[in-house]
Short mmCIF file of C-alpha atoms and ligand atoms in Angstrom, two decimals:
data_model
loop_
_atom_site.label_atom_id
_atom_site.label_comp_id
_atom_site.label_asym_id
_atom_site.label_seq_id
_atom_site.Cartn_x
_atom_site.Cartn_y
_atom_site.Cartn_z
CA MET A 1 -27.62 115.03 41.85
CA ARG A 2 -26.63 111.41 42.30
CA SER A 3 -29.38 109.09 43.16
CA ALA A 4 -30.22 106.01 45.12
CA PHE A 5 -32.71 103.34 45.76
CA GLN A 6 -32.91 103.83 49.48
CA GLU A 7 -31.82 100.62 51.08
CA GLY A 8 -33.21 101.02 54.57
CA SER A 9 -30.35 100.64 56.95
CA SER A 10 -28.00 99.07 54.44
CA SER A 11 -25.69 101.05 52.23
CA LEU A 12 -26.76 99.76 48.83
CA HIS A 13 -27.45 102.36 46.27
CA ILE A 14 -27.34 102.98 42.59
CA SER A 15 -24.18 104.69 41.53
CA ASP A 16 -23.72 106.87 38.49
CA ASN A 17 -21.51 104.10 37.18
CA VAL A 18 -18.47 105.34 39.01
CA GLU A 19 -17.15 101.90 38.20
CA GLN A 20 -17.71 99.91 35.07
CA PRO A 21 -20.99 97.93 35.25
CA TYR A 22 -20.28 94.71 37.09
CA PHE A 23 -21.54 92.57 34.21
CA ASP A 24 -19.04 94.03 31.76
CA GLN A 25 -16.20 94.55 34.18
CA GLN A 26 -16.20 90.85 34.87
CA ALA A 27 -16.40 89.85 31.22
CA ASP A 28 -12.75 89.02 30.79
CA SER A 29 -12.24 87.41 34.16
CA GLY A 30 -15.07 84.93 33.73
CA GLY A 31 -17.13 86.66 36.40
CA LEU A 32 -19.81 87.78 33.97
CA ALA A 33 -21.84 84.61 34.18
CA ARG A 34 -21.75 84.74 37.96
CA SER A 35 -22.92 88.35 38.14
CA LEU A 36 -25.86 87.74 35.83
CA ASP A 37 -26.54 84.60 37.79
CA LEU A 38 -26.65 86.60 41.03
CA ALA A 39 -29.15 89.06 39.58
CA VAL A 40 -31.28 86.17 38.31
CA GLN A 41 -31.20 84.64 41.79
CA VAL A 42 -32.32 87.94 43.35
CA LEU A 43 -35.33 88.07 41.04
CA GLY A 44 -36.06 84.38 41.62
CA GLU A 45 -35.91 84.81 45.40
CA TRP A 46 -38.20 87.81 45.15
CA ARG A 47 -40.73 86.01 42.97
CA THR A 48 -40.68 82.65 44.71
CA PHE A 49 -40.55 83.54 48.36
CA GLY A 50 -42.49 86.80 48.32
CA ARG A 51 -39.55 88.65 49.80
CA SER A 52 -39.03 92.34 49.13
CA PRO A 53 -36.35 92.87 46.45
CA ARG A 54 -34.22 94.42 49.18
CA ASP A 55 -34.44 91.35 51.39
CA ALA A 56 -33.81 89.07 48.39
CA PHE A 57 -30.77 91.15 47.49
CA ALA A 58 -29.41 91.04 51.05
CA LYS A 59 -29.78 87.26 51.11
CA ILE A 60 -28.22 86.52 47.72
CA VAL A 61 -25.52 89.08 47.06
CA PRO A 62 -22.22 88.37 48.81
CA SER A 63 -20.92 91.03 51.13
CA GLU A 64 -17.39 90.84 49.73
CA MET A 65 -18.47 92.66 46.58
CA THR A 66 -17.47 96.31 46.62
CA PRO A 67 -20.20 98.90 47.37
CA ALA A 68 -20.07 100.04 43.75
CA GLN A 69 -20.50 96.50 42.43
CA ARG A 70 -23.37 95.88 44.83
CA ALA A 71 -24.92 99.17 43.80
CA ASP A 72 -24.62 98.25 40.15
CA LEU A 73 -26.30 94.89 40.72
CA ALA A 74 -29.02 96.56 42.77
CA ALA A 75 -29.60 99.03 39.92
CA VAL A 76 -30.07 96.32 37.31
CA ALA A 77 -32.13 94.02 39.55
CA TYR A 78 -34.47 96.73 40.82
CA GLY A 79 -34.67 98.49 37.45
CA THR A 80 -35.61 95.21 35.78
CA ILE A 81 -38.34 94.58 38.33
CA ARG A 82 -39.72 98.09 37.81
CA ASP A 83 -39.52 97.98 34.00
CA GLU A 84 -40.67 94.40 33.62
CA ARG A 85 -43.75 95.18 31.54
CA ARG A 86 -41.83 97.41 29.11
CA LEU A 87 -38.99 94.94 28.72
CA GLU A 88 -41.30 92.00 28.26
CA TYR A 89 -43.18 93.89 25.57
CA ALA A 90 -39.92 94.63 23.76
CA LEU A 91 -38.85 91.00 23.78
CA GLY A 92 -42.16 89.25 23.31
CA GLY A 93 -44.65 91.73 21.91
CA ILE A 94 -48.10 92.15 23.34
CA ARG A 95 -48.34 88.47 24.36
CA GLY A 96 -45.14 88.78 26.37
CA LEU A 97 -42.44 86.14 26.73
CA MET A 98 -43.68 82.63 26.18
CA PHE A 99 -41.45 81.05 28.80
CA GLY A 100 -40.82 81.60 32.47
CA GLY A 101 -38.34 80.84 35.24
CA ALA A 102 -34.70 81.81 35.40
CA ALA A 103 -34.26 82.10 31.61
CA ARG A 104 -37.06 84.66 31.48
CA ASP A 105 -35.44 86.72 34.24
CA ALA A 106 -32.04 86.49 32.51
CA ALA A 107 -33.66 87.79 29.32
CA LEU A 108 -35.27 90.71 31.17
CA LEU A 109 -32.04 91.59 32.97
CA LEU A 110 -30.08 91.59 29.72
CA ALA A 111 -32.80 93.67 28.05
CA TYR A 112 -32.55 96.19 30.88
CA ARG A 113 -28.82 96.52 30.22
CA VAL A 114 -29.51 97.05 26.54
CA ALA A 115 -32.18 99.66 27.32
CA SER A 116 -29.81 101.58 29.57
CA GLY A 117 -27.15 101.59 26.84
CA GLU A 118 -24.68 99.43 28.75
CA LEU A 119 -24.83 96.39 26.51
CA ALA A 120 -25.13 96.01 22.75
CA PRO A 121 -28.05 93.84 21.57
CA GLU A 122 -25.55 91.44 19.94
CA ALA A 123 -23.71 91.05 23.25
CA ALA A 124 -27.02 90.34 25.01
CA ASP A 125 -27.72 87.69 22.36
CA GLN A 126 -24.42 85.98 23.03
CA ARG A 127 -24.89 86.04 26.77
CA PHE A 128 -28.42 84.71 26.59
CA VAL A 129 -27.18 81.52 24.91
CA ALA A 130 -26.05 80.30 28.32
CA TRP A 131 -29.68 80.44 29.48
CA SER A 132 -31.64 79.22 26.53
CA PRO A 133 -31.00 78.02 22.98
CA GLY A 134 -33.86 80.24 21.71
CA ARG A 135 -33.12 83.66 20.18
CA LEU A 136 -34.78 86.83 21.43
CA PRO A 137 -35.05 90.19 19.65
CA PHE A 138 -32.81 92.20 22.00
CA PHE A 139 -32.40 94.82 19.25
CA ALA A 140 -36.13 95.62 19.66
CA VAL A 141 -35.36 97.17 23.05
CA LEU A 142 -33.68 100.06 21.25
CA ARG A 143 -36.89 100.81 19.33
CA LEU A 144 -39.18 100.25 22.27
CA ASP A 145 -40.40 103.80 22.85
CA ARG A 146 -41.21 104.29 19.19
CA ALA A 147 -43.11 101.00 19.12
CA ILE A 148 -45.10 101.98 22.22
CA ASP A 149 -45.98 105.36 20.69
CA THR A 150 -47.86 103.56 17.90
CA ILE A 151 -50.23 101.75 20.29
CA ARG A 152 -53.75 103.10 19.80
CA ASP A 153 -55.32 102.42 23.17
CA PRO A 154 -54.26 105.31 25.47
CA VAL A 155 -54.43 103.22 28.64
CA GLU A 156 -52.31 100.42 27.24
CA ARG A 157 -49.89 102.92 25.71
CA PHE A 158 -49.44 104.71 29.05
CA ALA A 159 -49.18 101.43 30.97
CA LEU A 160 -46.44 100.13 28.68
CA ARG A 161 -44.59 103.43 28.47
CA HIS A 162 -44.38 103.76 32.22
CA SER A 163 -44.45 100.06 33.08
CA MET A 164 -47.48 99.47 35.26
CA PRO A 165 -50.75 97.50 35.20
CA ASP A 166 -53.61 98.96 33.12
CA TRP A 167 -55.78 99.72 36.15
CA LEU A 168 -53.07 101.94 37.65
CA ALA A 169 -52.46 103.58 34.27
CA ARG A 170 -56.14 104.49 34.19
CA LEU A 171 -55.80 106.19 37.59
CA LEU A 172 -52.61 108.08 36.70
CA LEU A 173 -54.09 109.25 33.40
CA THR A 174 -56.52 111.34 35.47
CA PHE A 175 -53.56 113.71 36.01
CA GLY A 176 -54.17 114.88 32.44
CA GLU A 177 -51.37 116.79 30.78
CA SER A 178 -48.88 116.10 33.55
CA ALA A 179 -49.52 112.35 33.66
CA ASP A 180 -46.52 111.55 31.44
CA LEU A 181 -44.19 113.72 33.50
CA LEU A 182 -45.43 111.96 36.61
CA GLY A 183 -45.04 108.52 35.01
CA ASN A 184 -41.46 109.32 34.01
CA ALA A 185 -40.61 110.68 37.44
CA LEU A 186 -42.00 107.59 39.13
CA ARG A 187 -39.62 105.48 37.00
CA SER A 188 -36.60 107.62 37.85
CA ASP A 189 -34.10 107.13 40.66
CA ALA A 190 -34.77 108.80 43.97
CA PRO A 191 -32.17 111.26 45.27
CA ARG A 192 -30.21 110.32 48.36
CA VAL A 193 -31.43 112.61 51.10
CA ILE A 194 -30.59 112.67 54.78
CA ARG A 195 -32.02 114.66 57.68
CA ALA A 196 -29.64 116.34 60.07
CA ASN A 197 -30.55 115.31 63.61
CA LEU A 198 -30.96 118.56 65.52
CA LEU A 199 -30.37 116.68 68.78
CA ARG A 200 -26.74 116.25 67.66
CA GLY A 201 -26.12 119.48 65.76
CA SER A 202 -27.22 121.69 62.90
CA ARG A 203 -27.38 120.88 59.21
CA GLU A 204 -24.33 123.09 58.68
CA ASP A 205 -22.38 121.21 61.40
CA LEU A 206 -23.28 117.92 59.75
CA ARG A 207 -22.36 119.18 56.31
CA GLY A 208 -18.93 120.20 57.60
CA MET A 209 -18.39 116.74 59.11
CA LEU A 210 -19.45 115.07 55.86
CA THR A 211 -17.10 117.27 53.87
CA ALA A 212 -14.27 116.25 56.22
CA ALA A 213 -15.19 112.63 55.50
CA LYS A 214 -15.04 113.46 51.75
CA VAL A 215 -18.80 113.17 51.28
CA ALA A 216 -20.21 115.97 49.12
CA SER A 217 -23.66 117.25 50.04
CA ALA A 218 -25.91 120.24 49.41
CA PRO A 219 -28.73 121.72 51.50
CA CYS A 220 -32.17 120.65 50.35
CA GLU A 221 -34.27 123.45 48.92
CA LEU A 222 -37.48 122.55 50.73
CA ALA A 223 -36.73 120.65 53.93
CA PRO A 224 -34.90 122.95 56.35
CA HIS A 225 -32.81 120.16 57.89
CA GLY A 226 -32.29 118.06 54.77
CA LEU A 227 -29.06 117.45 52.89
CA ALA A 228 -28.85 115.90 49.44
CA VAL A 229 -25.86 113.58 49.25
CA LEU A 230 -24.15 114.28 45.95
CA ASP A 231 -21.75 111.43 45.61
CA PHE A 232 -21.41 107.74 45.92
CA ALA A 233 -20.54 107.28 49.56
CA PRO A 234 -21.21 104.39 51.94
CA LEU A 235 -23.26 106.58 54.28
CA PHE A 236 -24.02 103.89 56.81
CA SER A 237 -20.44 103.13 57.59
CA LEU A 238 -19.68 106.75 58.51
CA SER A 239 -19.06 107.46 62.18
CA THR A 240 -21.44 110.43 61.91
CA TYR A 241 -24.22 107.94 61.14
CA HIS A 242 -23.36 105.65 64.05
CA LEU A 243 -23.22 108.66 66.36
CA GLY A 244 -26.74 109.62 65.31
CA TRP A 245 -25.99 112.77 63.36
CA PHE A 246 -28.37 111.89 60.56
CA GLU A 247 -31.11 109.60 59.30
CA GLN A 248 -31.79 108.78 55.69
CA GLN A 249 -35.19 110.32 55.00
CA ASP A 250 -36.86 111.64 51.88
CA GLU A 251 -37.32 115.40 51.77
CA GLY A 252 -41.10 114.97 51.53
CA SER A 253 -41.17 112.80 54.62
CA GLN A 254 -39.16 115.46 56.47
CA LEU A 255 -41.71 118.08 55.42
CA ILE A 256 -44.54 116.05 56.98
CA ALA A 257 -42.81 116.51 60.35
CA GLU A 258 -42.52 120.27 59.69
CA PHE A 259 -46.21 120.35 58.74
CA THR A 260 -47.09 118.59 62.00
CA ALA A 261 -45.44 121.57 63.72
CA PRO A 262 -45.54 120.32 67.30
CA PRO A 263 -45.74 123.17 69.82
CA PRO A 264 -42.80 123.53 72.26
CA ARG A 265 -42.91 120.73 74.88
CA GLY A 266 -45.93 119.35 73.03
CA LYS A 267 -47.45 115.88 73.10
CA VAL A 268 -47.62 114.10 69.78
CA LEU A 269 -49.32 110.78 69.10
CA ASP A 270 -47.65 109.23 66.05
CA ALA A 271 -50.40 106.69 65.50
CA CYS A 272 -48.89 104.82 62.51
CA ALA A 273 -45.23 105.21 63.37
CA GLY A 274 -43.73 102.21 61.57
CA SER A 275 -40.05 102.12 62.43
CA GLY A 276 -40.18 105.79 63.33
CA GLY A 277 -38.94 107.91 60.43
CA LYS A 278 -41.28 110.76 61.31
CA THR A 279 -41.23 109.98 65.04
CA LEU A 280 -37.52 110.79 65.18
CA ALA A 281 -37.91 113.96 63.12
CA LEU A 282 -40.65 115.09 65.53
CA ALA A 283 -38.57 114.19 68.60
CA ALA A 284 -35.80 116.41 67.23
CA LEU A 285 -38.18 119.29 66.42
CA LEU A 286 -39.33 119.08 70.05
CA GLN A 287 -35.67 119.37 71.13
CA ASN A 288 -35.98 116.32 73.35
CA ARG A 289 -38.78 117.91 75.36
CA GLY A 290 -42.46 116.97 75.34
CA THR A 291 -43.36 113.43 74.24
CA VAL A 292 -43.82 111.53 71.02
CA LEU A 293 -45.80 108.33 71.53
CA ALA A 294 -45.05 106.04 68.59
CA CYS A 295 -47.69 103.37 67.89
CA ASP A 296 -47.99 100.70 65.25
CA VAL A 297 -49.70 97.38 64.69
CA HIS A 298 -46.37 95.73 63.79
CA GLU A 299 -44.16 94.89 66.73
CA ARG A 300 -41.12 94.35 64.51
CA ARG A 301 -41.33 97.87 63.08
CA LEU A 302 -41.57 99.37 66.55
CA ALA A 303 -38.62 97.19 67.59
CA ASP A 304 -36.55 98.85 64.83
CA LEU A 305 -37.43 102.25 66.26
CA LYS A 306 -35.83 101.54 69.64
CA PRO A 307 -32.15 101.36 68.51
CA ARG A 308 -32.74 104.23 66.09
CA ALA A 309 -34.06 106.43 68.92
CA ALA A 310 -31.09 105.48 71.09
CA ARG A 311 -28.62 106.31 68.30
CA ALA A 312 -30.36 109.66 67.70
CA GLY A 313 -30.24 110.52 71.42
CA ALA A 314 -34.04 110.94 71.45
CA GLN A 315 -35.19 110.71 75.06
CA ASN A 316 -38.73 111.98 74.48
CA VAL A 317 -39.96 108.95 72.53
CA GLN A 318 -42.26 106.28 73.95
CA TRP A 319 -43.87 103.42 72.04
CA ALA A 320 -46.92 101.22 72.22
CA LEU A 321 -48.20 98.32 70.17
CA VAL A 322 -51.81 98.91 69.09
CA GLY A 323 -54.54 96.74 67.61
CA GLU A 324 -55.78 97.26 64.07
CA ASP A 325 -59.26 98.24 65.24
CA SER A 326 -58.66 100.02 68.52
CA TRP A 327 -56.15 101.81 70.69
CA PRO A 328 -55.57 100.51 74.22
CA GLU A 329 -56.83 102.77 77.03
CA PRO A 330 -53.42 104.37 77.82
CA VAL A 331 -53.03 105.35 74.14
CA GLN A 332 -56.57 106.78 74.13
CA GLN A 333 -55.74 108.76 77.25
CA PHE A 334 -52.62 110.12 75.59
CA ALA A 335 -54.66 111.01 72.48
CA ARG A 336 -57.16 112.98 74.57
CA ALA A 337 -54.35 115.17 75.88
CA ALA A 338 -52.25 115.30 72.71
CA ASP A 339 -51.51 118.52 70.81
CA ARG A 340 -51.10 116.61 67.57
CA ILE A 341 -52.26 113.21 66.33
CA LEU A 342 -50.21 112.26 63.31
CA LEU A 343 -51.97 109.72 61.09
CA ASP A 344 -49.29 108.68 58.61
CA VAL A 345 -51.74 106.12 57.34
CA PRO A 346 -51.14 102.92 55.38
CA CYS A 347 -51.76 103.79 51.72
CA SER A 348 -51.23 102.60 48.17
CA GLY A 349 -47.72 104.12 48.28
CA ILE A 350 -47.72 105.25 44.64
CA GLY A 351 -45.73 108.36 45.57
CA ALA A 352 -42.88 106.18 46.83
CA TRP A 353 -42.55 103.98 43.74
CA ARG A 354 -39.05 105.32 43.06
CA ARG A 355 -37.86 103.55 46.22
CA ARG A 356 -40.03 100.44 45.94
CA PRO A 357 -39.66 99.07 42.42
CA GLU A 358 -41.97 96.11 43.10
CA ALA A 359 -44.85 98.15 44.53
CA ARG A 360 -46.52 98.76 41.16
CA TRP A 361 -46.92 95.00 40.70
CA THR A 362 -47.97 93.99 44.20
CA ILE A 363 -50.89 96.33 44.83
CA LYS A 364 -54.35 95.16 43.70
CA PRO A 365 -57.55 97.18 43.07
CA THR A 366 -59.20 95.55 46.07
CA ASP A 367 -56.31 96.78 48.27
CA LEU A 368 -57.37 100.34 47.52
CA GLU A 369 -60.84 99.71 48.94
CA SER A 370 -59.55 98.22 52.17
CA LEU A 371 -56.87 100.92 52.54
CA GLU A 372 -59.46 103.65 52.17
CA ARG A 373 -61.61 101.97 54.80
CA ILE A 374 -58.69 101.78 57.28
CA GLN A 375 -57.76 105.40 56.56
CA ALA A 376 -61.29 106.63 57.28
CA GLU A 377 -61.48 104.49 60.40
CA LEU A 378 -58.22 105.94 61.76
CA ILE A 379 -59.48 109.48 61.12
CA ASP A 380 -62.72 108.67 62.97
CA ARG A 381 -60.84 107.20 65.92
CA ALA A 382 -58.61 110.25 66.25
CA ALA A 383 -61.47 112.71 65.66
CA LEU A 384 -63.45 111.34 68.59
CA LEU A 385 -60.52 111.79 70.99
CA LEU A 386 -59.10 115.11 69.76
CA ARG A 387 -59.30 117.91 72.30
CA PRO A 388 -60.33 121.46 71.30
CA GLY A 389 -57.48 123.32 69.62
CA ALA A 390 -55.51 120.15 68.95
CA ARG A 391 -54.83 118.91 65.42
CA ILE A 392 -54.94 115.74 63.37
CA VAL A 393 -52.25 115.62 60.71
CA TYR A 394 -53.32 113.16 58.02
CA SER A 395 -50.55 112.13 55.63
CA THR A 396 -50.03 109.64 52.81
CA CYS A 397 -47.33 108.82 50.29
CA THR A 398 -49.83 108.43 47.49
CA LEU A 399 -51.14 110.75 44.81
CA LEU A 400 -54.63 109.33 44.49
CA ARG A 401 -57.54 111.62 45.29
CA GLY A 402 -59.56 108.83 46.90
CA GLU A 403 -56.92 108.39 49.60
CA ASN A 404 -56.16 112.10 49.90
CA GLU A 405 -58.51 115.04 49.32
CA ALA A 406 -61.61 112.83 49.18
CA GLN A 407 -60.79 111.34 52.59
CA ILE A 408 -60.53 114.80 54.11
CA GLU A 409 -63.72 116.07 52.46
CA ALA A 410 -65.63 113.05 53.77
CA ALA A 411 -64.07 113.40 57.23
CA LEU A 412 -65.22 117.04 57.46
CA LEU A 413 -68.77 115.94 56.71
CA ARG A 414 -68.66 113.16 59.31
CA HIS A 415 -67.01 115.37 61.96
CA PRO A 416 -68.37 118.93 61.86
CA HIS A 417 -66.27 119.79 64.93
CA LEU A 418 -63.15 119.64 62.69
CA GLU A 419 -61.86 122.44 60.45
CA VAL A 420 -58.98 122.54 57.99
CA VAL A 421 -55.86 124.52 58.88
CA ARG A 422 -54.39 125.81 55.66
CA ALA A 423 -50.81 125.04 54.66
CA ARG A 424 -49.93 128.72 54.48
CA GLU A 425 -50.92 129.22 58.14
CA ILE A 426 -48.54 126.48 59.21
CA LEU A 427 -45.59 126.77 56.85
CA GLY A 428 -45.64 130.48 56.02
CA GLY A 429 -46.17 131.94 52.57
CA ALA A 430 -42.78 131.32 50.97
CA LEU A 431 -42.63 127.59 51.63
CA ALA A 432 -46.39 127.06 51.22
CA ASP A 433 -46.20 128.66 47.77
CA ARG A 434 -43.84 125.87 46.74
CA VAL A 435 -45.30 122.84 48.47
CA ALA A 436 -49.03 123.45 48.87
CA ASP A 437 -51.70 122.42 46.38
CA ALA A 438 -53.22 124.99 44.00
CA THR A 439 -55.69 126.17 46.64
CA GLY A 440 -52.98 126.61 49.30
CA THR A 441 -54.81 124.18 51.57
CA TYR A 442 -52.92 120.90 51.63
CA LEU A 443 -49.29 119.82 51.43
CA SER A 444 -48.94 118.27 48.00
CA LEU A 445 -45.57 116.98 46.84
CA ARG A 446 -44.85 115.26 43.55
CA PRO A 447 -41.71 113.60 42.26
CA ASP A 448 -42.06 115.33 38.88
CA VAL A 449 -42.44 118.78 40.43
CA HIS A 450 -40.42 118.68 43.65
CA ASP A 451 -38.10 115.68 43.14
CA THR A 452 -39.40 114.35 46.46
CA ASP A 453 -41.50 111.26 46.95
CA GLY A 454 -45.17 111.97 46.34
CA PHE A 455 -46.80 113.05 49.60
CA PHE A 456 -50.13 114.50 50.63
CA ALA A 457 -50.94 115.96 54.03
CA ALA A 458 -53.89 117.78 55.54
CA VAL A 459 -54.27 119.35 58.96
CA LEU A 460 -57.62 119.20 60.78
CA ARG A 461 -58.15 121.21 63.96
CA CYS A 462 -60.79 120.55 66.61
CA LYS A 463 -62.87 123.74 66.89
CA ARG A 464 -63.03 125.26 70.34
CA GLY A 465 -66.31 124.42 72.09
C1 LIG B 501 -46.89 104.86 55.92
S1 LIG B 501 -46.42 103.65 57.06
C2 LIG B 501 -45.73 104.59 58.37
C3 LIG B 501 -44.37 105.16 58.07
C4 LIG B 501 -43.77 105.85 59.27
N1 LIG B 501 -44.66 106.82 59.87
C5 LIG B 501 -42.47 106.51 58.92
O1 LIG B 501 -42.39 107.74 58.87
O2 LIG B 501 -41.49 105.79 58.68
C6 LIG B 501 -47.94 103.16 57.76
C7 LIG B 501 -47.84 102.34 58.99
O3 LIG B 501 -49.15 102.11 59.46
C8 LIG B 501 -49.17 100.87 60.12
N2 LIG B 501 -50.57 100.48 60.25
C9 LIG B 501 -51.35 99.78 59.43
N3 LIG B 501 -52.60 99.67 59.93
C10 LIG B 501 -52.60 100.32 61.10
C11 LIG B 501 -53.58 100.56 62.08
N4 LIG B 501 -54.83 100.11 61.95
N5 LIG B 501 -53.21 101.25 63.17
C12 LIG B 501 -51.95 101.73 63.30
N6 LIG B 501 -50.97 101.53 62.38
C13 LIG B 501 -51.32 100.83 61.30
C14 LIG B 501 -48.31 99.99 59.26
O4 LIG B 501 -47.79 98.92 60.01
C15 LIG B 501 -47.21 100.97 58.81
O5 LIG B 501 -46.08 100.86 59.63
#
C-alpha cells in the first residue's frame, strides 16, 4: 500500500519515489542547493514561528513544483522532524550537535537522506560543505541502529530507537513486548485512506469513478465505507473530490462514527467536532435525516466544516461555538434530547503521530494532566444531561491508559447511572473480534496491529430510570 502524510485539504503526500528524489534529480541542473535550501527553510519556519510543519511547507514550497517533487520534499522535511533525535545522535553522539540554526537543519536533512538510503555518506559530506566548513560523521548514520542497541539504559535506548523524549518512551514501554512494534509503527508512513460519502453514492460507485480517473484503490478491511488509495494521485484535484464523493479520513476515525451508531433519524451532539471529520461521517450514516450538532471551542475549525458540509451535500448538520467550560443553553437543550453525545476529546494524540511528525516534540508532561482534566470535565458535563437510553461515545486518538480506560473507569464511579455498552453489542461479533480490546469492551485500534491511527473509544449508556 502506498502511503501518505495526510496533508489536510492539500494534496501533498509522500510518494514511493515514483520520481527520483528531488535532491538528486536536481544535482546536475544546479537545483540541488535550492531544494535542500527549501527543506531547511521549512524546518526554520516551523521552529521559529511555531507553525505546524504543514503550514510551514505551504508557505515556503513553491506551487510550481510537481506533486511528486513536493511530496518528496514533504517526506524528507517531515521525516527529519520526526527522526530528529535519532539523527542528531548519529551525527553528534549523546551530547547531540554542538551547533544550531540552518546548518544544523541541513545536517539533519542530509542525514535523513543517508538513513533512507538515498544519499551516500560521502555525497552528504560534499553537500554539507555549502553549509559549514566543519565535517560531520554522516557514515555513522548507517550504523545507527547497531549503536543504539548497545545503550544500556532501556528508556534511553527506546527513546533513541524510536525518536521521542525519554518521558514518552517511559510511557510507551508500558506496552511491554509489543512496545517496539508500536514504536516502529508510529514512525512509519500512514496509508492514504478516504471515506466514500454515502450521500453521493456507495464505496463501489466511488471506486469505479476513481478507476476511470486512473486512481487505483482497494476496499478497507475494517471500515465499511473506506477505500485505501494505492497509488500516487493528486486526490484533491479530482472532480469526484470537488463533487463531494469522498473525504480523506483515517480508517480508525471512520470506525468511531460506526461505533457511535446513530439510530435512524437520530440526534447526535458532536461536542468536540473540530472541522468535522466525524460530523460528516455521522451525517452520511444518518442519510441526511436527523441532526448532527457540531460544536467546538475554535471558531476557525467550525468555519472549515461549513464548506466541507456543503461539498458533501450534508443538510442535517448544524454548528455552534461553545465555551471551554460550559455549553450554551441551546446546546444543553439539544444534549438533553440527543440519542448520542460524541466526545471526541482533545488528547495527547500519540495514536496519530504518523500524520503529525512534530507532535512527539511539542507535547509536555504537564499537558497530559490538563488534558485528562478537560476529558473528565467533558464526560461529567455530558453525563449530567444524558437522557435514559441515550449514549455517550468517548473517543481519543491516543494509546495511553490514563486518557482511555482509566477515564472510563473513573467516570463509572462518579456517575453510577451510566453503564458500558460492549463493542460486540454495537459492531457485531465479526468486526468486534478484530477491533475491540482483549475484553471485547472498548474499541481499541493500533497502528502496529490494524495499520490505522491509534484510537480508543468507549460507549456509556444512561440506565433507564
Ligand atoms: C480530537 S479533536 C476533534 C477532531 C474531530 N472530531 C474530527 O473528527 O475531525 C478535539 C477537538 O476538541 C476541541 N476542544 C478542546 N477543548 C474543548 C472543549 N472544552 N469543548 C469542546 N471542544 C473542545 C478542539 O478544538 C479540537 O477541535
